[in-house]
CSV table of C-alpha atoms and ligand atoms in Angstrom, one decimal:
chain,number,residue,atom,x,y,z
A,1,MET,CA,-46.1,-104.2,51.4
A,2,GLU,CA,-42.8,-105.3,49.8
A,3,PHE,CA,-42.1,-104.0,46.3
A,4,ASP,CA,-39.4,-105.0,43.7
A,5,TYR,CA,-38.3,-101.4,43.3
A,6,ASP,CA,-38.7,-98.1,45.0
A,7,LEU,CA,-39.1,-96.4,41.6
A,8,PHE,CA,-40.0,-97.7,38.2
A,9,VAL,CA,-39.6,-95.2,35.3
A,10,ILE,CA,-41.3,-95.8,32.0
A,11,GLY,CA,-39.5,-94.0,29.2
A,12,GLY,CA,-35.7,-93.3,28.9
A,13,GLY,CA,-35.9,-89.8,27.6
A,14,SER,CA,-34.9,-86.4,29.0
A,15,GLY,CA,-37.3,-86.5,32.0
A,16,GLY,CA,-37.2,-90.2,32.8
A,17,VAL,CA,-33.4,-90.6,32.7
A,18,ARG,CA,-32.9,-87.6,35.0
A,19,ALA,CA,-35.4,-88.9,37.6
A,20,ALA,CA,-34.1,-92.4,37.5
A,21,ARG,CA,-30.4,-91.3,37.8
A,22,LEU,CA,-31.0,-88.9,40.7
A,23,THR,CA,-33.1,-91.4,42.6
A,24,ALA,CA,-30.7,-94.4,42.1
A,25,ALA,CA,-27.8,-92.2,43.0
A,26,GLY,CA,-29.6,-91.4,46.2
A,27,GLY,CA,-29.6,-95.1,47.2
A,28,GLN,CA,-33.1,-96.2,46.1
A,29,LYS,CA,-33.7,-99.3,44.0
A,30,VAL,CA,-34.6,-98.0,40.5
A,31,ALA,CA,-35.6,-99.7,37.2
A,32,MET,CA,-36.4,-98.1,33.9
A,33,ALA,CA,-37.9,-99.3,30.6
A,34,GLU,CA,-37.1,-97.8,27.2
A,35,GLU,CA,-38.7,-99.3,24.2
A,36,PHE,CA,-36.7,-97.6,21.5
A,37,ARG,CA,-33.4,-95.9,22.2
A,38,MET,CA,-32.0,-94.4,25.4
A,39,GLY,CA,-32.0,-90.6,25.3
A,40,GLY,CA,-35.5,-90.3,24.0
A,41,THR,CA,-36.8,-87.7,21.5
A,42,CYS,CA,-34.3,-85.0,22.3
A,43,VAL,CA,-31.2,-87.1,21.7
A,44,ILE,CA,-32.4,-89.5,19.0
A,45,ARG,CA,-35.0,-87.6,16.9
A,46,GLY,CA,-35.4,-84.1,18.2
A,47,CYS,CA,-33.2,-81.3,19.5
A,48,VAL,CA,-29.8,-82.9,18.9
A,49,PRO,CA,-30.0,-84.2,15.4
A,50,LYS,CA,-32.1,-81.1,14.4
A,51,LYS,CA,-29.5,-78.7,15.7
A,52,LEU,CA,-26.7,-80.6,13.9
A,53,MET,CA,-28.7,-80.3,10.7
A,54,VAL,CA,-29.1,-76.6,11.4
A,55,PHE,CA,-25.3,-76.3,11.7
A,56,ALA,CA,-24.9,-78.3,8.4
A,57,SER,CA,-27.4,-76.1,6.6
A,58,GLN,CA,-25.7,-72.8,7.5
A,59,TYR,CA,-22.4,-73.3,5.6
A,60,ALA,CA,-23.7,-72.6,2.1
A,61,ALA,CA,-24.9,-69.1,3.1
A,62,ALA,CA,-21.7,-68.6,5.2
A,63,ALA,CA,-19.5,-69.5,2.2
A,64,LYS,CA,-21.5,-67.1,0.0
A,65,GLU,CA,-21.1,-64.3,2.5
A,66,ALA,CA,-17.4,-65.1,3.0
A,67,LYS,CA,-16.9,-64.3,-0.7
A,68,ALA,CA,-18.5,-60.9,-0.2
A,69,TYR,CA,-15.9,-60.4,2.6
A,70,GLY,CA,-13.1,-61.1,0.2
A,71,TRP,CA,-12.5,-64.8,0.4
A,72,ASP,CA,-12.0,-66.8,-2.7
A,73,ILE,CA,-14.2,-69.8,-2.0
A,74,ARG,CA,-15.4,-72.4,-4.4
A,75,MET,CA,-18.6,-74.0,-3.3
A,76,GLY,CA,-18.7,-77.7,-3.4
A,77,SER,CA,-21.9,-79.7,-3.0
A,78,PHE,CA,-23.5,-81.1,0.2
A,79,ASP,CA,-22.8,-84.8,0.8
A,80,TRP,CA,-25.9,-86.0,2.6
A,81,PRO,CA,-24.7,-89.6,3.1
A,82,SER,CA,-21.4,-88.5,4.6
A,83,PHE,CA,-23.2,-86.0,7.0
A,84,GLN,CA,-25.8,-88.7,7.8
A,85,THR,CA,-23.1,-91.2,8.8
A,86,ARG,CA,-21.5,-88.8,11.2
A,87,LEU,CA,-24.9,-87.8,12.6
A,88,LYS,CA,-25.8,-91.5,13.2
A,89,ASP,CA,-22.4,-92.1,14.9
A,90,GLU,CA,-22.9,-89.1,17.1
A,91,LEU,CA,-26.4,-90.1,18.2
A,92,THR,CA,-25.1,-93.6,19.0
A,93,ARG,CA,-22.3,-92.1,21.1
A,94,LEU,CA,-24.8,-90.0,23.0
A,95,GLU,CA,-27.1,-92.9,23.4
A,96,GLY,CA,-24.2,-94.9,24.9
A,97,ILE,CA,-23.5,-92.1,27.4
A,98,TYR,CA,-27.1,-92.0,28.5
A,99,THR,CA,-27.2,-95.7,29.0
A,100,LYS,CA,-23.8,-95.8,30.8
A,101,ASN,CA,-24.6,-92.9,33.1
A,102,ALA,CA,-27.9,-94.4,34.1
A,103,GLY,CA,-26.3,-97.8,34.6
A,104,ASN,CA,-23.4,-96.3,36.6
A,105,ALA,CA,-25.9,-94.6,38.9
A,106,GLY,CA,-27.4,-98.0,39.6
A,107,VAL,CA,-30.5,-97.9,37.4
A,108,GLU,CA,-31.5,-101.3,36.0
A,109,ILE,CA,-32.5,-100.8,32.4
A,110,PHE,CA,-35.0,-103.0,30.6
A,111,HIS,CA,-34.7,-102.3,26.8
A,112,GLN,CA,-38.3,-103.1,26.1
A,113,ARG,CA,-41.8,-101.6,26.2
A,114,ALA,CA,-43.6,-101.3,29.6
A,115,THR,CA,-47.2,-100.8,30.4
A,116,LEU,CA,-49.1,-100.2,33.6
A,117,LYS,CA,-51.2,-103.0,35.1
A,118,ASP,CA,-52.3,-101.5,38.4
A,119,PRO,CA,-51.1,-98.6,40.7
A,120,HIS,CA,-48.0,-100.5,41.7
A,121,THR,CA,-47.4,-103.1,38.9
A,122,VAL,CA,-45.6,-102.7,35.5
A,123,GLN,CA,-45.8,-105.3,32.8
A,124,LEU,CA,-42.9,-105.6,30.5
A,125,ALA,CA,-43.2,-106.7,26.8
A,126,ASP,CA,-41.6,-110.1,27.5
A,127,GLY,CA,-44.4,-110.8,30.0
A,128,THR,CA,-42.4,-110.1,33.2
A,129,GLU,CA,-44.4,-108.3,35.9
A,130,VAL,CA,-42.6,-106.1,38.4
A,131,THR,CA,-43.9,-104.0,41.3
A,132,ALA,CA,-42.7,-100.6,42.5
A,133,LYS,CA,-43.6,-98.3,45.3
A,134,HIS,CA,-43.7,-95.3,42.9
A,135,ILE,CA,-44.1,-95.3,39.1
A,136,LEU,CA,-43.0,-92.4,37.0
A,137,VAL,CA,-44.5,-92.2,33.5
A,138,ALA,CA,-42.2,-90.3,31.2
A,139,VAL,CA,-43.1,-91.7,27.8
A,140,GLY,CA,-43.0,-88.4,25.9
A,141,GLY,CA,-45.0,-87.8,22.7
A,142,ARG,CA,-45.0,-88.6,19.1
A,143,PRO,CA,-45.7,-86.7,15.9
A,144,PHE,CA,-49.1,-87.4,14.2
A,145,LYS,CA,-50.4,-87.1,10.7
A,146,PRO,CA,-54.1,-86.3,10.0
A,147,ASP,CA,-55.6,-89.5,8.6
A,148,THR,CA,-58.3,-87.4,6.8
A,149,VAL,CA,-55.9,-86.5,4.0
A,150,PRO,CA,-56.0,-89.0,1.1
A,151,GLY,CA,-52.5,-90.3,0.4
A,152,ILE,CA,-51.2,-89.3,3.8
A,153,GLU,CA,-49.3,-92.6,4.1
A,154,HIS,CA,-46.8,-91.2,1.6
A,155,ALA,CA,-45.9,-88.4,4.0
A,156,ILE,CA,-43.2,-88.7,6.7
A,157,THR,CA,-42.8,-87.0,10.1
A,158,SER,CA,-39.8,-85.7,12.1
A,159,ASN,CA,-39.3,-89.3,13.3
A,160,GLU,CA,-38.3,-90.4,9.8
A,161,ILE,CA,-36.6,-87.2,8.5
A,162,PHE,CA,-33.2,-88.0,9.8
A,163,ASP,CA,-33.1,-91.4,8.1
A,164,ILE,CA,-34.1,-90.4,4.5
A,165,PRO,CA,-31.7,-92.0,2.1
A,166,GLU,CA,-31.0,-88.9,0.0
A,167,LEU,CA,-31.4,-85.2,0.2
A,168,PRO,CA,-34.6,-84.3,-1.5
A,169,LYS,CA,-34.5,-81.9,-4.4
A,170,ARG,CA,-38.0,-80.7,-3.7
A,171,ILE,CA,-39.5,-80.9,-0.2
A,172,LEU,CA,-42.9,-79.8,1.1
A,173,ILE,CA,-43.1,-79.1,4.8
A,174,VAL,CA,-46.7,-79.0,6.2
A,175,GLY,CA,-47.2,-77.1,9.4
A,176,GLY,CA,-46.5,-73.7,11.0
A,177,GLY,CA,-45.1,-74.6,14.4
A,178,TYR,CA,-41.5,-74.2,15.4
A,179,ILE,CA,-40.5,-77.7,14.2
A,180,ALA,CA,-42.0,-77.1,10.7
A,181,SER,CA,-40.3,-73.7,10.4
A,182,GLU,CA,-37.0,-74.9,11.6
A,183,PHE,CA,-37.0,-77.8,9.0
A,184,ALA,CA,-38.0,-75.3,6.3
A,185,CYS,CA,-34.9,-73.3,7.0
A,186,ILE,CA,-32.7,-76.4,7.3
A,187,PHE,CA,-33.7,-77.8,3.9
A,188,ASN,CA,-33.6,-74.5,2.2
A,189,GLY,CA,-30.1,-74.0,3.6
A,190,LEU,CA,-29.1,-77.4,2.4
A,191,GLY,CA,-30.1,-76.5,-1.1
A,192,ALA,CA,-33.5,-78.2,-1.5
A,193,GLU,CA,-36.3,-76.4,-3.2
A,194,THR,CA,-38.4,-75.9,-0.1
A,195,THR,CA,-42.1,-75.2,0.2
A,196,GLN,CA,-44.0,-74.7,3.4
A,197,TYR,CA,-47.8,-74.9,3.7
A,198,TYR,CA,-49.6,-73.7,6.9
A,199,ARG,CA,-53.3,-73.7,7.2
A,200,GLY,CA,-53.5,-70.8,9.7
A,201,ALA,CA,-53.1,-67.1,8.9
A,202,GLN,CA,-49.5,-66.8,10.2
A,203,ILE,CA,-46.8,-69.3,11.3
A,204,LEU,CA,-45.6,-69.8,14.9
A,205,ARG,CA,-49.0,-69.5,16.6
A,206,GLY,CA,-48.7,-68.6,20.3
A,207,PHE,CA,-45.5,-66.5,19.8
A,208,ASP,CA,-45.4,-62.7,19.7
A,209,ASP,CA,-47.3,-61.4,16.6
A,210,GLU,CA,-44.7,-58.9,15.6
A,211,ALA,CA,-41.9,-61.5,15.8
A,212,ARG,CA,-44.1,-64.0,13.9
A,213,GLY,CA,-44.4,-61.6,11.0
A,214,HIS,CA,-40.7,-60.8,11.0
A,215,ILE,CA,-39.7,-64.4,11.0
A,216,ALA,CA,-42.2,-65.3,8.2
A,217,GLU,CA,-40.8,-62.5,6.1
A,218,LEU,CA,-37.2,-63.6,6.6
A,219,ILE,CA,-38.0,-67.2,5.8
A,220,ALA,CA,-39.7,-66.2,2.6
A,221,ASP,CA,-36.9,-63.8,1.7
A,222,GLN,CA,-34.4,-66.6,2.1
A,223,GLY,CA,-36.2,-68.6,-0.5
A,224,VAL,CA,-38.7,-70.8,1.3
A,225,ASP,CA,-41.9,-70.8,-0.7
A,226,LEU,CA,-44.1,-70.1,2.3
A,227,HIS,CA,-47.9,-70.3,1.8
A,228,VAL,CA,-50.1,-69.5,4.8
A,229,GLY,CA,-53.8,-70.2,4.7
A,230,THR,CA,-53.0,-73.3,2.7
A,231,ASP,CA,-53.3,-77.0,3.5
A,232,VAL,CA,-52.9,-80.2,1.7
A,233,GLU,CA,-56.0,-81.6,0.0
A,234,ARG,CA,-54.5,-84.9,-1.3
A,235,ILE,CA,-51.3,-86.6,-2.0
A,236,GLU,CA,-50.6,-89.2,-4.8
A,237,LYS,CA,-47.5,-91.2,-5.5
A,238,ARG,CA,-46.6,-90.7,-9.2
A,239,ASP,CA,-43.6,-91.7,-11.3
A,240,ASP,CA,-41.9,-88.4,-10.9
A,241,GLY,CA,-42.5,-88.0,-7.2
A,242,LEU,CA,-45.3,-87.1,-4.8
A,243,TRP,CA,-48.1,-85.1,-6.4
A,244,VAL,CA,-49.7,-82.7,-3.9
A,245,LYS,CA,-52.9,-80.8,-4.5
A,246,ALA,CA,-53.4,-77.9,-2.0
A,247,THR,CA,-56.6,-76.4,-0.8
A,248,ASP,CA,-56.0,-73.3,-2.8
A,249,GLY,CA,-55.9,-75.4,-6.0
A,250,ARG,CA,-52.1,-75.3,-6.4
A,251,GLU,CA,-50.6,-78.6,-7.7
A,252,ALA,CA,-46.9,-79.5,-7.4
A,253,ILE,CA,-44.5,-82.5,-7.3
A,254,PHE,CA,-42.2,-83.1,-4.3
A,255,ASP,CA,-39.7,-85.8,-3.4
A,256,VAL,CA,-40.5,-85.7,0.3
A,257,VAL,CA,-43.6,-84.4,2.1
A,258,LEU,CA,-42.8,-83.8,5.8
A,259,TYR,CA,-45.7,-83.3,8.2
A,260,ALA,CA,-45.0,-81.3,11.3
A,261,THR,CA,-48.5,-80.5,12.4
A,262,GLY,CA,-48.4,-81.4,16.0
A,263,ARG,CA,-47.5,-84.0,18.6
A,264,LYS,CA,-49.6,-86.3,20.8
A,265,PRO,CA,-48.7,-87.8,24.2
A,266,ASN,CA,-47.6,-91.4,24.0
A,267,THR,CA,-50.4,-92.8,26.1
A,268,GLU,CA,-52.2,-95.2,23.8
A,269,SER,CA,-52.3,-98.8,25.2
A,270,LEU,CA,-50.2,-97.8,28.1
A,271,GLY,CA,-52.5,-99.4,30.7
A,272,LEU,CA,-53.6,-96.0,32.1
A,273,GLU,CA,-57.2,-97.1,32.3
A,274,GLU,CA,-56.2,-100.4,34.0
A,275,ALA,CA,-54.3,-98.4,36.6
A,276,GLY,CA,-57.1,-95.8,36.9
A,277,VAL,CA,-55.0,-92.8,35.7
A,278,GLU,CA,-56.9,-89.8,34.4
A,279,THR,CA,-56.1,-88.4,31.0
A,280,GLY,CA,-57.2,-85.2,29.2
A,281,ARG,CA,-58.7,-84.6,25.8
A,282,ASN,CA,-55.5,-85.0,23.8
A,283,GLY,CA,-54.5,-88.1,25.7
A,284,GLU,CA,-52.2,-86.2,28.1
A,285,ILE,CA,-51.8,-87.4,31.6
A,286,ILE,CA,-53.4,-85.0,34.1
A,287,VAL,CA,-51.1,-84.1,37.0
A,288,ASP,CA,-51.1,-81.7,39.9
A,289,ASP,CA,-48.5,-79.0,40.6
A,290,PHE,CA,-46.2,-81.8,41.9
A,291,SER,CA,-46.6,-84.0,38.8
A,292,GLN,CA,-48.7,-86.5,40.8
A,293,THR,CA,-51.6,-88.1,39.0
A,294,ASN,CA,-55.0,-89.0,40.6
A,295,ILE,CA,-53.4,-92.3,41.6
A,296,PRO,CA,-51.0,-91.4,44.4
A,297,SER,CA,-48.3,-93.9,43.5
A,298,ILE,CA,-48.1,-92.8,39.9
A,299,TYR,CA,-46.4,-89.6,38.7
A,300,ALA,CA,-45.8,-88.2,35.2
A,301,VAL,CA,-43.3,-85.7,33.8
A,302,GLY,CA,-42.3,-84.3,30.5
A,303,ASP,CA,-44.2,-84.1,27.1
A,304,VAL,CA,-46.7,-86.8,28.2
A,305,THR,CA,-48.2,-84.2,30.5
A,306,ASP,CA,-48.5,-81.6,27.8
A,307,ARG,CA,-47.4,-78.7,29.9
A,308,ILE,CA,-44.4,-77.1,28.2
A,309,GLN,CA,-42.9,-79.5,25.7
A,310,LEU,CA,-39.2,-78.7,26.0
A,311,THR,CA,-36.3,-80.8,27.1
A,312,PRO,CA,-35.1,-78.5,30.0
A,313,VAL,CA,-38.7,-78.4,31.3
A,314,ALA,CA,-39.0,-82.2,31.3
A,315,ILE,CA,-35.7,-82.3,33.2
A,316,ARG,CA,-36.8,-79.6,35.8
A,317,GLU,CA,-40.0,-81.6,36.3
A,318,ALA,CA,-38.0,-84.7,36.9
A,319,VAL,CA,-35.8,-83.0,39.5
A,320,ALA,CA,-38.8,-81.6,41.3
A,321,PHE,CA,-40.4,-85.1,41.3
A,322,HIS,CA,-37.3,-86.5,42.9
A,323,GLU,CA,-37.1,-83.7,45.5
A,324,THR,CA,-40.8,-84.2,46.3
A,325,VAL,CA,-41.0,-88.0,46.5
A,326,PHE,CA,-37.6,-89.1,47.6
A,327,LYS,CA,-36.1,-86.1,49.5
A,328,GLY,CA,-39.1,-85.0,51.6
A,329,ASN,CA,-38.9,-81.6,50.0
A,330,PRO,CA,-42.2,-80.9,48.1
A,331,THR,CA,-41.1,-78.9,45.0
A,332,LYS,CA,-43.3,-77.6,42.2
A,333,PRO,CA,-41.6,-77.3,38.8
A,334,ASP,CA,-41.6,-73.6,37.8
A,335,HIS,CA,-43.3,-73.0,34.5
A,336,VAL,CA,-43.1,-69.2,34.6
A,337,ALA,CA,-40.8,-67.2,32.2
A,338,VAL,CA,-39.3,-70.3,30.5
A,339,PRO,CA,-36.9,-69.0,27.9
A,340,SER,CA,-36.9,-70.9,24.5
A,341,ALA,CA,-35.4,-70.6,21.1
A,342,ILE,CA,-36.6,-71.4,17.6
A,343,PHE,CA,-33.7,-72.5,15.4
A,344,THR,CA,-34.8,-70.8,12.3
A,345,GLN,CA,-32.2,-68.8,10.4
A,346,PRO,CA,-31.8,-66.4,12.0
A,347,GLU,CA,-33.0,-67.7,15.4
A,348,TYR,CA,-35.9,-66.4,17.5
A,349,GLY,CA,-35.3,-66.4,21.2
A,350,SER,CA,-38.1,-65.4,23.6
A,351,VAL,CA,-38.8,-65.3,27.3
A,352,GLY,CA,-41.9,-64.2,29.2
A,353,MET,CA,-45.0,-62.7,27.7
A,354,THR,CA,-45.9,-61.8,24.2
A,355,GLU,CA,-47.2,-58.2,23.5
A,356,GLU,CA,-50.7,-59.6,23.0
A,357,GLN,CA,-50.7,-61.5,26.3
A,358,ALA,CA,-49.3,-58.6,28.3
A,359,ARG,CA,-51.6,-55.9,26.9
A,360,ASP,CA,-54.6,-58.0,27.7
A,361,GLU,CA,-53.6,-58.0,31.4
A,362,ARG,CA,-52.2,-54.6,32.2
A,363,PRO,CA,-50.9,-51.3,30.7
A,364,VAL,CA,-47.7,-51.9,28.8
A,365,GLU,CA,-45.0,-50.1,26.9
A,366,VAL,CA,-43.4,-51.8,23.9
A,367,TYR,CA,-39.9,-51.1,22.9
A,368,SER,CA,-38.9,-52.6,19.6
A,369,ALA,CA,-36.2,-52.1,17.0
A,370,ALA,CA,-35.5,-53.9,13.7
A,371,PHE,CA,-32.4,-53.1,11.8
A,372,ARG,CA,-29.7,-54.4,9.4
A,373,PRO,CA,-26.7,-55.4,11.6
A,374,MET,CA,-23.2,-54.3,10.7
A,375,GLN,CA,-22.2,-57.7,9.4
A,376,ASN,CA,-25.1,-57.7,6.9
A,377,SER,CA,-24.9,-54.0,5.8
A,378,PHE,CA,-21.3,-54.5,4.8
A,379,ILE,CA,-22.3,-57.1,2.2
A,380,GLU,CA,-25.7,-55.5,1.4
A,381,LYS,CA,-27.6,-58.4,2.8
A,382,ASN,CA,-31.1,-57.3,3.6
A,383,GLU,CA,-31.8,-59.5,6.6
A,384,ARG,CA,-32.8,-57.5,9.6
A,385,VAL,CA,-32.6,-58.4,13.3
A,386,MET,CA,-35.2,-57.6,15.8
A,387,PHE,CA,-35.0,-56.7,19.5
A,388,LYS,CA,-38.2,-56.2,21.6
A,389,LEU,CA,-39.0,-55.6,25.2
A,390,ILE,CA,-42.5,-55.5,26.7
A,391,VAL,CA,-42.5,-53.5,29.9
A,392,CYS,CA,-45.2,-53.2,32.5
A,393,ALA,CA,-46.1,-49.4,32.7
A,394,GLU,CA,-46.8,-49.7,36.4
A,395,THR,CA,-44.0,-51.8,37.9
A,396,ARG,CA,-41.5,-51.1,35.1
A,397,LYS,CA,-40.7,-54.8,35.0
A,398,VAL,CA,-39.7,-56.3,31.7
A,399,LEU,CA,-42.5,-58.9,31.1
A,400,GLY,CA,-41.2,-60.2,27.8
A,401,CYS,CA,-38.1,-60.2,25.7
A,402,HIS,CA,-38.1,-61.2,22.0
A,403,ILE,CA,-34.9,-61.4,19.9
A,404,ILE,CA,-34.6,-62.4,16.3
A,405,ALA,CA,-31.0,-62.5,15.3
A,406,PRO,CA,-28.1,-65.0,14.6
A,407,HIS,CA,-27.4,-66.7,17.9
A,408,ALA,CA,-30.6,-65.4,19.5
A,409,GLY,CA,-30.9,-68.7,21.3
A,410,GLU,CA,-27.6,-67.9,23.1
A,411,MET,CA,-28.7,-64.3,23.8
A,412,ILE,CA,-32.1,-65.2,25.3
A,413,GLN,CA,-30.6,-67.7,27.7
A,414,LEU,CA,-28.8,-64.7,29.3
A,415,ALA,CA,-31.6,-62.1,28.9
A,416,GLY,CA,-33.8,-64.8,30.5
A,417,VAL,CA,-31.9,-64.5,33.8
A,418,ALA,CA,-32.7,-60.8,34.0
A,419,VAL,CA,-36.3,-61.3,33.1
A,420,LYS,CA,-36.7,-64.1,35.6
A,421,MET,CA,-35.1,-62.0,38.3
A,422,GLY,CA,-37.7,-59.3,37.7
A,423,ALA,CA,-35.4,-56.7,36.1
A,424,THR,CA,-37.0,-53.4,35.2
A,425,LYS,CA,-36.6,-51.4,32.1
A,426,GLU,CA,-34.4,-49.0,34.1
A,427,ASP,CA,-32.1,-52.0,35.1
A,428,PHE,CA,-31.7,-52.7,31.4
A,429,ASP,CA,-31.0,-49.0,30.6
A,430,ALA,CA,-28.5,-48.8,33.5
A,431,THR,CA,-26.4,-51.6,31.9
A,432,VAL,CA,-23.7,-50.3,29.6
A,433,ALA,CA,-23.8,-51.5,26.0
A,434,VAL,CA,-21.3,-53.9,24.6
A,435,HIS,CA,-20.1,-52.3,21.4
A,436,PRO,CA,-20.2,-53.1,18.6
A,437,THR,CA,-22.7,-55.9,18.9
A,438,MET,CA,-26.3,-56.4,17.8
A,439,ALA,CA,-27.4,-57.2,21.3
A,440,GLU,CA,-26.4,-53.8,22.6
A,441,GLU,CA,-29.8,-52.6,21.2
A,442,ILE,CA,-31.5,-54.3,24.2
A,443,VAL,CA,-30.0,-51.6,26.6
A,444,LEU,CA,-30.3,-48.7,24.1
A,445,MET,CA,-34.0,-48.5,23.2
A,446,ARG,CA,-35.1,-45.3,24.8
A,447,GLU,CA,-38.7,-44.5,23.5
A,448,PRO,CA,-41.6,-47.0,23.4
A,449,ILE,CA,-42.9,-47.5,19.9
A,450,ARG,CA,-46.3,-48.4,21.3
A,451,VAL,CA,-48.1,-47.9,24.6
A,452,HIS,CA,-51.2,-50.0,25.5
A,453,ALA,CA,-52.9,-48.1,28.3
B,1,FAD,P1,-39.0,-88.2,25.4
B,1,FAD,O1,-37.7,-87.6,25.3
B,1,FAD,O2,-39.9,-88.2,24.2
B,1,FAD,O3,-38.8,-89.7,26.0
B,1,FAD,C1,-39.8,-90.6,26.1
B,1,FAD,C2,-39.2,-92.0,25.9
B,1,FAD,O4,-40.1,-92.9,26.3
B,1,FAD,C3,-38.9,-92.3,24.4
B,1,FAD,O5,-37.5,-92.7,24.3
B,1,FAD,C4,-39.8,-93.4,24.1
B,1,FAD,O6,-39.2,-94.4,23.2
B,1,FAD,C5,-40.1,-94.1,25.4
B,1,FAD,N1,-41.3,-94.8,25.5
B,1,FAD,C6,-42.6,-94.4,25.1
B,1,FAD,N2,-43.5,-95.3,25.5
B,1,FAD,C7,-42.8,-96.3,26.2
B,1,FAD,C8,-43.3,-97.5,26.8
B,1,FAD,N3,-44.5,-97.8,26.9
B,1,FAD,N4,-42.3,-98.3,27.3
B,1,FAD,C9,-41.0,-97.9,27.3
B,1,FAD,N5,-40.6,-96.8,26.7
B,1,FAD,C10,-41.5,-96.0,26.2
B,1,FAD,N6,-36.9,-79.3,23.0
B,1,FAD,C11,-36.1,-78.3,23.3
B,1,FAD,O7,-36.0,-78.0,24.5
B,1,FAD,N7,-35.3,-77.7,22.4
B,1,FAD,C12,-35.3,-78.0,21.1
B,1,FAD,O8,-34.6,-77.4,20.2
B,1,FAD,C13,-36.2,-79.1,20.7
B,1,FAD,N8,-36.3,-79.5,19.4
B,1,FAD,C14,-37.1,-80.5,19.0
B,1,FAD,C15,-37.1,-80.9,17.7
B,1,FAD,C16,-37.9,-82.0,17.3
B,1,FAD,C17,-37.9,-82.4,15.9
B,1,FAD,C18,-38.8,-82.6,18.3
B,1,FAD,C19,-39.7,-83.8,17.9
B,1,FAD,C20,-38.8,-82.2,19.6
B,1,FAD,C21,-37.9,-81.2,20.0
B,1,FAD,N9,-37.9,-80.7,21.3
B,1,FAD,C22,-37.0,-79.7,21.7
B,1,FAD,C23,-38.8,-81.3,22.4
B,1,FAD,C24,-38.0,-82.3,23.2
B,1,FAD,O9,-37.4,-83.3,22.4
B,1,FAD,C25,-39.0,-82.9,24.2
B,1,FAD,O10,-39.7,-81.9,24.9
B,1,FAD,C26,-38.3,-83.8,25.2
B,1,FAD,O11,-37.6,-84.8,24.6
B,1,FAD,C27,-39.4,-84.4,26.2
B,1,FAD,O12,-38.8,-85.3,27.1
B,1,FAD,P2,-39.6,-86.5,27.7
B,1,FAD,O13,-38.7,-87.1,28.7
B,1,FAD,O14,-40.9,-86.0,28.1
B,1,FAD,O15,-39.9,-87.5,26.5
């Protein structure tokens, strides 16, 4: 059978663009549809704008600390519109690069929505139908708000936060995941009165318990009014702002209510049923180890498969898809020991297992140290950093590494190589310290603070 394309990719985000570019560069005929903006969540309303806001939010504290170090600094105020203009320009620049690179590789881009019609046919929003030998679904996910909360229409999500016209004086962030916690630190740093409600007992569910407690303490010490075990009961729009009643009876007025309570795969009305593609309970596309769905011509990568929702993982899955389908080299994306960072202030970087996961499986030794680093003790700033290693008592391998410190994201990328290679505690110990640094602690911890037999 003749097809219009060798590959049709739905979704121009991290995963989709990488797969399309590689495949087109390899000489195949490739098309891609993107309904919003090229670059996807990461570039347009995720990692990139968020990290730029993290940078913006750190200067007030830095200026305050600079004073303690002897600098005569007069603090001005933060100009949200001027930052926002630069931010938008930067995103447009990156979007242009994504579009250009895909085009240069030979990808034909349709700037419109696409849906599946059958295992080899894609329907575009303008009514055009095209066929492809292989279809890759890389439509990502979207934030969702619980429709059970009265007044929820007044709340926004991370999709809208970068476009708010002015910096809120009072913001409520609902949620306890990494996105909610990062935005709490961002707005607190920018000078907004920041409140965070999370219905669970502790923020950052799924991460190491000791690290979760440490981060929660630091967030609260910085000035975020953090309430765990608390949810929103109702929201009302009033003359002086958004009135919010919480489940613990607390009432307060906010200028912005930001919901960051989870994301859903973008699979609604995508034609998956028509094409016969199986989905899971949350709407995610079910794939095998090679990202292939139950329909042999249709593959899916990235957030839409709800495996690990991170940009570099979507990209790795796309590369593995390309190797498998177009290079005759069946490749499984590797989801083991994926390092990641939470850009709270300070950051939390982790790789491998949490203490709780590891001790359920085998005997482990836990090495952990929390202390005030030199830069903070000099100015009597209380913030402590934390370094933690989880070591298998039998093989001596480091199963998990957790770092809470300024630039922990940068540190964990490097520590991640050692953990991924299967380094033992003795390999860490044999490495000479870099002095004076915070990170030297990672090779200096001699005695376990806990042993789980
Ligand atoms: P996406 O990047 O979401 O791309 C999917 C694309 O498909 C979108 O552009 C969408 O418009 C398009 N699309 C959807 N349906 C259709 C259709 N029917 N037709 C045509 N186009 C369609 N990850 C990290 O690694 N580090 C971080 O620091 C980080 N921070 C984040 C912060 C926030 C606020 C958010 C929301 C996410 C963050 N992420 C981070 C996660 C990261 O953005 C995602 O894991 C990544 O973008 C997933 O890539 P993807 O290709 O699966 O999907």
